[in-house]
Tab-separated table of C-alpha atoms in Angstrom:
chain	number	residue	atom	x	y	z
A	130	UNK	CA	-2.865	14.758	5.101
A	131	UNK	CA	0.338	13.197	4.067
A	132	UNK	CA	3.369	15.024	2.750
A	133	UNK	CA	3.735	15.530	-1.035
A	134	UNK	CA	5.266	13.245	-2.705
A	135	UNK	CA	5.907	13.237	-6.669
A	136	UNK	CA	5.741	9.584	-7.723
A	137	UNK	CA	4.820	6.981	-10.025
A	138	UNK	CA	5.159	4.135	-7.129
A	139	UNK	CA	3.684	6.049	-4.396
A	140	UNK	CA	0.911	7.392	-6.373
A	141	UNK	CA	-0.158	3.716	-7.684
A	142	UNK	CA	-0.548	2.282	-4.025
A	143	UNK	CA	-2.759	5.391	-3.287
A	144	UNK	CA	-4.736	4.786	-6.429
A	145	UNK	CA	-5.129	1.073	-5.351
A	146	UNK	CA	-6.222	2.333	-2.267
A	147	UNK	CA	-8.667	4.912	-3.536
A	148	UNK	CA	-10.444	1.957	-5.768
A	149	UNK	CA	-10.648	-0.410	-2.705
A	150	UNK	CA	-12.596	2.199	-0.937
A	151	UNK	CA	-14.920	2.335	-3.518
A	152	UNK	CA	-16.496	-0.464	-2.581
A	153	UNK	CA	-17.245	0.474	1.155
A	154	UNK	CA	-19.520	3.089	-0.648
A	155	UNK	CA	-22.521	1.060	-2.017
A	156	UNK	CA	-23.562	0.461	1.809
A	157	UNK	CA	-23.731	4.122	2.631
A	158	UNK	CA	-27.115	5.712	2.926
A	159	UNK	CA	-26.138	8.205	-0.128
A	160	UNK	CA	-25.046	5.320	-2.622
A	161	UNK	CA	-28.046	5.005	-4.589
A	162	UNK	CA	-28.110	9.150	-5.903
A	163	UNK	CA	-24.103	8.502	-6.607
A	164	UNK	CA	-25.512	5.738	-8.521
A	165	UNK	CA	-27.890	7.524	-10.275
A	166	UNK	CA	-25.083	9.708	-11.675
A	167	UNK	CA	-22.864	6.871	-12.382
A	168	UNK	CA	-19.966	9.061	-10.162
A	169	UNK	CA	-18.804	5.872	-8.484
A	170	UNK	CA	-18.593	4.079	-12.312
A	171	UNK	CA	-16.615	7.401	-13.504
A	172	UNK	CA	-14.559	7.605	-10.766
A	173	UNK	CA	-13.406	4.027	-11.231
A	174	UNK	CA	-12.923	4.283	-14.844
A	175	UNK	CA	-10.927	7.159	-14.425
A	176	UNK	CA	-8.404	6.020	-11.858
A	177	UNK	CA	-7.940	2.642	-13.585
A	178	UNK	CA	-7.337	4.877	-16.602
A	179	UNK	CA	-4.245	6.946	-14.679
A	180	UNK	CA	-3.150	3.746	-13.152
A	181	UNK	CA	-2.140	2.450	-16.169
A	182	UNK	CA	0.019	5.190	-17.500
A	183	UNK	CA	2.010	6.202	-13.880
A	184	UNK	CA	4.836	4.236	-14.575
A	185	UNK	CA	5.553	6.024	-17.581
A	186	UNK	CA	4.985	9.448	-16.142
A	187	UNK	CA	7.340	8.100	-13.281
A	188	UNK	CA	9.708	7.621	-15.894
A	189	UNK	CA	9.240	11.315	-17.796
A	190	UNK	CA	8.910	13.595	-14.631
A	191	UNK	CA	12.369	14.041	-13.779
A	192	UNK	CA	12.774	15.978	-17.372
A	193	UNK	CA	9.157	17.024	-18.075
A	194	UNK	CA	7.645	19.673	-15.917
A	195	UNK	CA	4.135	19.435	-17.204
A	196	UNK	CA	4.429	15.484	-16.603
A	197	UNK	CA	5.652	16.784	-12.893
A	198	UNK	CA	2.612	19.037	-12.716
A	199	UNK	CA	0.302	16.380	-13.977
A	200	UNK	CA	1.112	14.421	-11.367
A	201	UNK	CA	0.887	16.664	-8.435
A	202	UNK	CA	-2.737	17.438	-10.141
A	203	UNK	CA	-3.319	13.830	-9.934
A	204	UNK	CA	-2.263	13.564	-6.235
A	205	UNK	CA	-4.186	16.242	-4.876
A	206	UNK	CA	-7.599	14.761	-6.560
A	207	UNK	CA	-6.662	11.573	-4.780
A	208	UNK	CA	-6.501	13.555	-1.507
A	209	UNK	CA	-9.735	14.793	-1.960
A	210	UNK	CA	-11.324	11.437	-3.549
A	211	UNK	CA	-9.554	9.646	-0.122
A	212	UNK	CA	-11.385	12.135	2.264
A	213	UNK	CA	-14.986	12.244	0.642
A	214	UNK	CA	-14.782	8.410	0.376
A	215	UNK	CA	-13.492	8.328	3.969
A	216	UNK	CA	-16.185	10.239	5.632
A	217	UNK	CA	-18.649	7.909	3.671
A	218	UNK	CA	-16.955	4.584	4.607
A	219	UNK	CA	-17.125	5.778	8.407
A	220	UNK	CA	-21.087	6.355	7.992
A	221	UNK	CA	-21.329	2.828	6.440
A	222	UNK	CA	-19.678	1.495	9.363
A	223	UNK	CA	-21.619	3.417	11.822
A	224	UNK	CA	-24.622	2.485	9.835
A	225	UNK	CA	-24.277	-1.404	10.458
A	226	UNK	CA	-26.342	-2.820	13.350
A	227	UNK	CA	-24.537	-4.305	16.639
A	228	UNK	CA	-27.253	-6.398	17.719
A	229	UNK	CA	-25.770	-7.733	20.972
A	230	UNK	CA	-29.950	-7.782	21.627
A	231	UNK	CA	-31.858	-9.132	19.216
A	232	UNK	CA	-35.032	-8.594	21.031
A	233	UNK	CA	-33.756	-4.918	20.580
A	234	UNK	CA	-32.609	-5.218	16.931
A	235	UNK	CA	-35.930	-2.668	15.525
A	236	UNK	CA	-34.775	0.127	18.170
A	237	UNK	CA	-31.409	0.148	17.333
A	238	UNK	CA	-31.821	0.391	13.706
A	239	UNK	CA	-34.109	3.121	14.058
A	240	UNK	CA	-31.955	5.035	16.650
A	241	UNK	CA	-28.803	4.193	14.057
A	242	UNK	CA	-31.494	5.945	11.242
A	243	UNK	CA	-32.171	8.913	13.111
A	244	UNK	CA	-28.754	10.021	13.538
A	245	UNK	CA	-27.655	8.847	9.970
A	246	UNK	CA	-30.304	10.585	8.103
A	247	UNK	CA	-29.106	13.672	6.056
A	248	UNK	CA	-30.992	16.748	4.962
A	249	UNK	CA	-31.452	16.871	1.610
A	250	UNK	CA	-28.649	20.048	1.281
A	251	UNK	CA	-25.772	17.651	3.313
A	252	UNK	CA	-26.733	15.102	0.540
A	253	UNK	CA	-26.525	17.737	-2.430
A	254	UNK	CA	-23.384	18.590	-1.085
A	255	UNK	CA	-21.792	15.280	-0.907
A	256	UNK	CA	-23.275	14.963	-4.504
A	257	UNK	CA	-21.343	18.203	-5.937
A	258	UNK	CA	-18.277	17.183	-4.098
A	259	UNK	CA	-17.653	13.538	-5.861
A	260	UNK	CA	-18.805	15.670	-9.264
A	261	UNK	CA	-15.907	18.158	-8.726
A	262	UNK	CA	-13.746	14.981	-7.989
A	263	UNK	CA	-15.012	13.175	-10.893
A	264	UNK	CA	-14.457	15.616	-13.358
A	265	UNK	CA	-11.014	16.748	-12.543
A	266	UNK	CA	-10.008	12.777	-12.780
A	267	UNK	CA	-11.953	12.802	-16.093
A	268	UNK	CA	-9.938	15.949	-17.075
A	269	UNK	CA	-6.598	14.492	-16.433
A	270	UNK	CA	-7.727	11.074	-17.856
A	271	UNK	CA	-7.745	13.809	-21.188
A	272	UNK	CA	-4.672	15.277	-20.539
A	273	UNK	CA	-2.620	12.323	-20.414
A	274	UNK	CA	-3.142	11.832	-24.251
A	275	UNK	CA	-1.868	15.448	-24.617
A	276	UNK	CA	1.418	14.696	-22.806
A	277	UNK	CA	2.018	11.435	-24.325
A	278	UNK	CA	1.632	8.952	-21.084
A	279	UNK	CA	1.740	5.572	-22.454
A	280	UNK	CA	-0.392	2.745	-20.989
A	281	UNK	CA	2.442	0.254	-21.208
A	282	UNK	CA	5.802	1.564	-19.464
A	283	UNK	CA	8.619	1.303	-21.817
A	284	UNK	CA	11.854	2.253	-20.389
A	285	UNK	CA	13.306	4.993	-22.763
A	286	UNK	CA	16.627	4.311	-24.477
A	287	UNK	CA	19.714	5.650	-22.709
A	288	UNK	CA	23.145	6.451	-23.263
A	289	UNK	CA	24.892	4.249	-21.110
A	290	UNK	CA	28.123	5.591	-21.503
A	291	UNK	CA	28.018	6.305	-17.934
A	292	UNK	CA	28.532	2.808	-16.615
A	293	UNK	CA	32.094	1.999	-15.570
A	294	UNK	CA	33.602	-0.990	-18.147
A	295	UNK	CA	37.209	-0.581	-17.085
A	296	UNK	CA	38.949	-2.485	-13.857
A	297	UNK	CA	41.077	0.596	-13.680
A	298	UNK	CA	41.061	3.504	-10.849
A	299	UNK	CA	42.496	6.760	-10.187
A	300	UNK	CA	43.259	5.978	-6.358
A	301	UNK	CA	44.479	9.562	-6.043
A	302	UNK	CA	40.249	10.393	-6.100
A	303	UNK	CA	39.376	7.633	-3.713
A	304	UNK	CA	38.625	8.899	0.369
A	305	UNK	CA	37.037	7.573	2.966
A	306	UNK	CA	37.510	3.662	1.769
A	307	UNK	CA	40.399	2.355	3.335
A	308	UNK	CA	38.518	0.265	6.080
A	309	UNK	CA	36.255	-1.065	3.572
A	310	UNK	CA	39.272	-1.815	1.103
A	311	UNK	CA	41.302	-3.697	4.388
A	312	UNK	CA	37.840	-5.545	4.913
A	313	UNK	CA	37.389	-6.937	1.276
A	314	UNK	CA	41.000	-7.528	1.219
A	315	UNK	CA	41.046	-9.862	4.401
A	316	UNK	CA	37.989	-11.817	2.624
A	317	UNK	CA	39.677	-12.437	-0.600
A	318	UNK	CA	42.781	-13.368	0.846
A	319	UNK	CA	41.135	-16.089	3.173
A	320	UNK	CA	41.447	-19.436	2.378
A	321	UNK	CA	39.885	-21.384	5.353
A	322	UNK	CA	36.818	-21.769	3.517
A	323	UNK	CA	36.120	-25.821	2.469
A	324	UNK	CA	34.382	-25.056	-0.934
A	325	UNK	CA	36.592	-24.111	-3.914
A	326	UNK	CA	34.736	-20.984	-4.309
A	327	UNK	CA	33.554	-18.264	-2.181
A	328	UNK	CA	31.020	-15.384	-3.538
A	329	UNK	CA	31.531	-12.065	-2.002
A	330	UNK	CA	28.825	-9.749	-2.595
A	331	UNK	CA	29.291	-5.975	-2.280
A	332	UNK	CA	25.630	-4.240	-1.580
A	333	UNK	CA	25.037	-0.285	-1.667
A	334	UNK	CA	22.864	2.059	-3.199
A	335	UNK	CA	23.923	3.227	-6.630
A	336	UNK	CA	26.840	5.884	-6.783
A	337	UNK	CA	27.907	4.835	-3.607
A	338	UNK	CA	31.083	3.538	-5.008
A	339	UNK	CA	31.141	-0.561	-4.619
A	340	UNK	CA	32.485	-0.499	-8.418
A	341	UNK	CA	35.262	1.913	-7.305
A	342	UNK	CA	36.027	-0.025	-3.954
A	343	UNK	CA	36.191	-3.248	-6.368
A	344	UNK	CA	38.459	-1.613	-8.532
A	345	UNK	CA	40.815	-0.827	-5.386
A	346	UNK	CA	41.038	-4.045	-4.475
A	347	UNK	CA	41.198	-6.107	-7.287
A	348	UNK	CA	44.459	-3.718	-8.395
A	349	UNK	CA	46.082	-4.141	-4.912
A	350	UNK	CA	49.482	-5.522	-5.252
A	351	UNK	CA	48.868	-8.316	-2.746
A	352	UNK	CA	45.629	-9.502	-4.608
A	353	UNK	CA	47.381	-9.802	-7.653
A	354	UNK	CA	50.098	-11.698	-6.378
A	355	UNK	CA	47.793	-14.302	-4.682
A	356	UNK	CA	45.731	-15.352	-7.921
A	357	UNK	CA	46.495	-16.872	-11.253
A	358	UNK	CA	43.847	-15.473	-13.206
A	359	UNK	CA	41.760	-12.215	-12.719
A	360	UNK	CA	38.970	-11.364	-14.550
A	361	UNK	CA	36.337	-8.378	-14.749
A	362	UNK	CA	33.265	-7.864	-16.173
A	363	UNK	CA	30.490	-5.215	-15.995
A	364	UNK	CA	27.210	-7.115	-16.577
A	365	UNK	CA	24.699	-4.084	-15.934
A	366	UNK	CA	21.120	-4.724	-16.057
A	367	UNK	CA	20.966	-6.654	-19.474
A	368	UNK	CA	22.223	-9.902	-18.579
A	369	UNK	CA	23.751	-12.118	-21.396
A	370	UNK	CA	25.560	-15.127	-20.612
A	371	UNK	CA	26.770	-15.685	-23.191
A	372	UNK	CA	28.809	-12.612	-23.531
A	373	UNK	CA	29.829	-12.285	-19.678
A	374	UNK	CA	31.014	-15.836	-20.520
A	375	UNK	CA	33.211	-14.691	-23.538
A	376	UNK	CA	34.603	-12.035	-21.644
A	377	UNK	CA	35.834	-14.505	-19.012
A	378	UNK	CA	37.479	-16.439	-21.299
A	379	UNK	CA	39.396	-13.628	-22.728
A	380	UNK	CA	40.398	-12.568	-19.578
A	381	UNK	CA	41.621	-15.899	-18.794
A	382	UNK	CA	44.206	-15.750	-21.779
A	383	UNK	CA	42.351	-16.803	-25.207
A	384	UNK	CA	43.649	-14.776	-27.955
A	385	UNK	CA	39.615	-14.265	-29.211
A	386	UNK	CA	36.473	-15.814	-28.919
A	387	UNK	CA	34.034	-16.317	-31.833
A	388	UNK	CA	31.768	-19.288	-30.151
A	389	UNK	CA	27.897	-18.190	-29.428
A	390	UNK	CA	27.355	-21.760	-28.451
A	391	UNK	CA	26.721	-21.490	-24.636
A	392	UNK	CA	27.944	-25.500	-24.098
A	393	UNK	CA	30.968	-24.731	-25.723
A	394	UNK	CA	32.085	-21.374	-23.981
A	395	UNK	CA	31.519	-23.039	-20.692
A	396	UNK	CA	33.591	-25.728	-21.664
A	397	UNK	CA	36.103	-23.498	-22.904
A	398	UNK	CA	36.101	-22.007	-19.451
A	399	UNK	CA	36.163	-24.859	-17.463
A	400	UNK	CA	39.377	-25.737	-19.278
A	401	UNK	CA	40.750	-22.186	-18.588
A	402	UNK	CA	39.720	-22.077	-14.546
A	403	UNK	CA	40.834	-25.511	-13.935
A	404	UNK	CA	42.894	-25.752	-11.248
A	405	UNK	CA	43.655	-22.311	-11.009
A	406	UNK	CA	43.282	-20.170	-8.297
A	407	UNK	CA	40.907	-17.407	-10.121
A	408	UNK	CA	39.241	-13.875	-8.852
A	409	UNK	CA	36.154	-12.886	-11.153
A	410	UNK	CA	34.616	-9.780	-10.656
A	411	UNK	CA	31.500	-9.340	-11.384
A	412	UNK	CA	30.404	-5.621	-11.422
A	413	UNK	CA	26.768	-4.496	-11.093
A	414	UNK	CA	24.733	-7.349	-11.282
A	415	UNK	CA	21.064	-7.236	-11.334
A	416	UNK	CA	20.143	-10.995	-12.403
A	417	UNK	CA	18.589	-12.180	-9.288
A	418	UNK	CA	17.279	-15.896	-10.964
A	419	UNK	CA	18.900	-18.371	-8.771
A	420	UNK	CA	18.647	-20.823	-12.388
A	421	UNK	CA	20.725	-17.966	-14.373
A	422	UNK	CA	23.428	-17.848	-11.613
A	423	UNK	CA	23.516	-21.827	-11.231
A	424	UNK	CA	24.249	-21.640	-15.045
A	425	UNK	CA	26.507	-19.242	-15.108
A	426	UNK	CA	29.337	-20.337	-12.438
A	427	UNK	CA	29.254	-24.251	-13.661
A	428	UNK	CA	32.824	-23.672	-14.925
A	429	UNK	CA	33.754	-21.544	-11.577
A	430	UNK	CA	33.612	-25.004	-9.670
A	431	UNK	CA	36.798	-26.233	-11.588
A	432	UNK	CA	38.935	-23.738	-9.966
A	433	UNK	CA	41.154	-24.171	-7.275
A	434	UNK	CA	40.482	-23.846	-3.232
A	435	UNK	CA	40.390	-20.816	-2.558
A	436	UNK	CA	39.250	-18.962	-5.500
A	437	UNK	CA	36.852	-15.874	-5.115
A	438	UNK	CA	33.712	-14.229	-6.985
A	439	UNK	CA	33.307	-10.533	-6.166
A	440	UNK	CA	29.852	-9.270	-7.108
A	441	UNK	CA	29.019	-5.577	-7.210
A	442	UNK	CA	25.158	-4.946	-6.490
A	443	UNK	CA	22.558	-2.772	-5.268
A	444	UNK	CA	19.844	-5.649	-5.006
A	445	UNK	CA	19.340	-7.472	-2.000
A	446	UNK	CA	17.874	-10.015	-3.380
A	447	UNK	CA	20.815	-10.598	-6.067
A	448	UNK	CA	23.269	-11.020	-2.591
A	449	UNK	CA	20.784	-13.046	-1.441
A	450	UNK	CA	21.244	-15.584	-4.635
A	451	UNK	CA	24.792	-15.536	-4.899
A	452	UNK	CA	26.660	-15.005	-1.844
A	453	UNK	CA	28.706	-18.221	0.139
A	454	UNK	CA	29.230	-15.440	2.948
A	455	UNK	CA	27.578	-12.563	4.358
A	456	UNK	CA	27.103	-9.598	1.814
A	457	UNK	CA	29.200	-6.490	2.517
A	458	UNK	CA	27.289	-3.450	2.933
A	459	UNK	CA	29.338	-0.382	1.698
A	460	UNK	CA	27.835	2.920	3.383
A	461	UNK	CA	27.759	6.290	2.659
A	462	UNK	CA	30.705	8.621	3.080
A	463	UNK	CA	31.055	10.749	5.865
A	464	UNK	CA	30.892	14.401	5.462
A	465	UNK	CA	34.670	15.128	5.782
A	466	UNK	CA	35.319	12.838	3.066
A	467	UNK	CA	32.922	14.281	0.928
A	468	UNK	CA	34.201	17.646	1.522
A	469	UNK	CA	38.209	16.486	0.763
A	470	UNK	CA	36.364	14.572	-2.230
A	471	UNK	CA	34.470	17.947	-3.269
A	472	UNK	CA	37.574	20.427	-2.913
A	473	UNK	CA	39.667	17.887	-5.217
A	474	UNK	CA	36.760	17.448	-7.666
A	475	UNK	CA	36.491	21.154	-8.208
A	476	UNK	CA	40.029	22.299	-8.079
A	477	UNK	CA	39.814	24.453	-5.118
A	478	UNK	CA	42.998	25.236	-3.030
A	479	UNK	CA	42.875	25.185	0.447
A	480	UNK	CA	45.416	28.082	-0.153
A	481	UNK	CA	43.473	30.403	-2.463
A	482	UNK	CA	42.067	33.621	-1.665
A	483	UNK	CA	38.915	31.902	-3.244
A	484	UNK	CA	38.445	29.439	-0.285
A	485	UNK	CA	37.828	31.408	2.185
A	486	UNK	CA	34.694	32.913	0.227
A	487	UNK	CA	33.692	29.723	-0.975
A	488	UNK	CA	34.125	27.342	1.887
A	489	UNK	CA	30.549	27.789	3.514
A	490	UNK	CA	28.328	27.781	0.793
A	491	UNK	CA	30.060	24.586	-0.891
A	492	UNK	CA	29.847	22.620	2.714
A	493	UNK	CA	26.415	23.374	2.416
A	494	UNK	CA	26.291	22.337	-1.236
A	495	UNK	CA	28.088	19.021	-0.309
A	496	UNK	CA	25.645	18.381	2.666
A	497	UNK	CA	22.621	18.017	-0.240
A	498	UNK	CA	24.628	15.327	-1.698
A	499	UNK	CA	23.734	13.227	1.680
A	500	UNK	CA	27.447	11.240	1.739
A	501	UNK	CA	26.981	9.947	-1.898
A	502	UNK	CA	30.713	10.261	-3.522
A	503	UNK	CA	28.964	10.480	-7.386
A	504	UNK	CA	26.795	13.036	-6.353
A	505	UNK	CA	29.678	14.882	-4.844
A	506	UNK	CA	31.602	13.827	-7.892
A	507	UNK	CA	29.214	15.350	-10.061
A	508	UNK	CA	28.460	18.869	-8.405
A	509	UNK	CA	32.187	19.508	-7.878
A	510	UNK	CA	32.483	18.460	-12.045
A	511	UNK	CA	29.806	20.859	-12.497
A	512	UNK	CA	31.070	23.798	-10.144
A	513	UNK	CA	34.611	23.997	-11.513
A	514	UNK	CA	33.369	24.995	-14.740
A	515	UNK	CA	31.946	27.937	-13.144
A	516	UNK	CA	33.779	30.876	-11.912
A	517	UNK	CA	35.158	31.316	-8.542
A	518	UNK	CA	32.401	33.409	-7.499
A	519	UNK	CA	30.188	32.830	-3.932
A	520	UNK	CA	26.760	34.497	-6.225
A	521	UNK	CA	27.439	31.683	-8.960
A	522	UNK	CA	27.896	29.164	-5.925
A	523	UNK	CA	24.983	30.364	-4.062
A	524	UNK	CA	22.403	30.164	-6.967
A	525	UNK	CA	23.245	26.459	-7.302
A	526	UNK	CA	22.749	26.248	-3.417
A	527	UNK	CA	19.368	27.628	-3.763
A	528	UNK	CA	17.785	25.190	-6.752
A	529	UNK	CA	16.688	21.507	-6.131
A	530	UNK	CA	19.971	19.477	-7.066
A	531	UNK	CA	18.187	17.114	-8.783
A	532	UNK	CA	17.597	20.119	-11.631
A	533	UNK	CA	21.528	20.798	-10.983
A	534	UNK	CA	22.323	17.506	-12.592
A	535	UNK	CA	19.955	17.297	-15.039
A	536	UNK	CA	20.929	20.672	-16.080
A	537	UNK	CA	24.616	19.449	-16.306
A	538	UNK	CA	23.654	15.846	-18.390
A	539	UNK	CA	25.676	13.933	-16.131
A	540	UNK	CA	25.725	10.309	-15.184
A	541	UNK	CA	24.176	10.749	-12.279
A	542	UNK	CA	20.203	10.981	-13.495
A	543	UNK	CA	20.826	7.459	-15.228
A	544	UNK	CA	22.987	6.117	-12.416
A	545	UNK	CA	20.718	6.474	-9.167
A	546	UNK	CA	17.168	6.319	-11.882
A	547	UNK	CA	17.784	3.058	-12.671
A	548	UNK	CA	18.410	2.083	-8.712
A	549	UNK	CA	14.657	3.916	-8.042
A	550	UNK	CA	13.236	1.760	-10.826
A	551	UNK	CA	13.793	-1.441	-9.399
A	552	UNK	CA	13.102	-0.789	-6.021
A	553	UNK	CA	9.698	-2.381	-4.738
A	554	UNK	CA	6.671	0.490	-4.558
A	555	UNK	CA	7.017	1.065	-0.930
A	556	UNK	CA	10.240	1.735	-1.070
A	557	UNK	CA	10.017	4.303	-4.155
């Protein structure tokens, strides 16, 4: 049996697999008895009903423990259904005659029937098991309404203030990115490309520090001196080409921009970029539609050779659409760098008497962050509000880290949840 995994995406695939197996039951010796009680039809109807709300359940289970329990109960029911259908499918496969000798087909069929003929008690046991599973699934279907699970997944409106809009950065709180910064700056200062502009994607999971790295290179003195125009735009998942173009025009020197016609806006941006060497950072890009990207970058073609566009994204598909050179993959921080960052965030002096008491439990907490800077930052920000007491830190250690962040109401939940929703089902 597979390990527990509470999540709509995994269960969606599981439901689909069970639905596919239902078709094979029709060829089993017991199919008629199951059909008499409409058990197969009822199971199919129940599976389809829960399948429709799994996206919504996945969204809500992070904050709603009742929904999380509903998903666990559904998973248990699916395991039982899968096991029973697997047993029946195996019998159906064995019952299919393999006629290597047509002259002996009747004897072969008689032989198969003899080894598959179930006793009344065995058949009744299978029927009873199927009834139990169907009843559990139907109960879950009823319960979904009480939990307010919706057939069509509608993303909850969230406070998006966690998104970093500014190009400014506090360099004293950056750890472990010196080599990454050096590599990106080398790409930005490289003028050997034949094309007028180069598009450099920085790709990595949510919270790994893509925006921070972009901020570091954007504000580097060598980069500032290399480009005539620098512009920073936080694009986000709600791509609006008109607003992005307006922001670029303002960054290029326009005092204001009240135009809403895209053609006029792009003409204005073209005039600003004409013959200038520019650096444009498009932060947190989700749009992987090549047509939209081509439309956005039309004015970029009028810049001076050596111009660069730096794109940060969590989506490999985006990188494939926009790149003119290979994407830069940003990895996780080392445990050493995570610890240094954590100590900084929690305001724990290595010279203090509390340090020796809290270091061991603190390092265990940092390990839970798995090298993700945003998680380290959120954890450190939480713990600095708690007394420097080993018992308090130990109580945090014993809890699930997701619960800790949820209680803190920090940016960690929305920042990572949006990445999760854009993953394909198998990766979820």
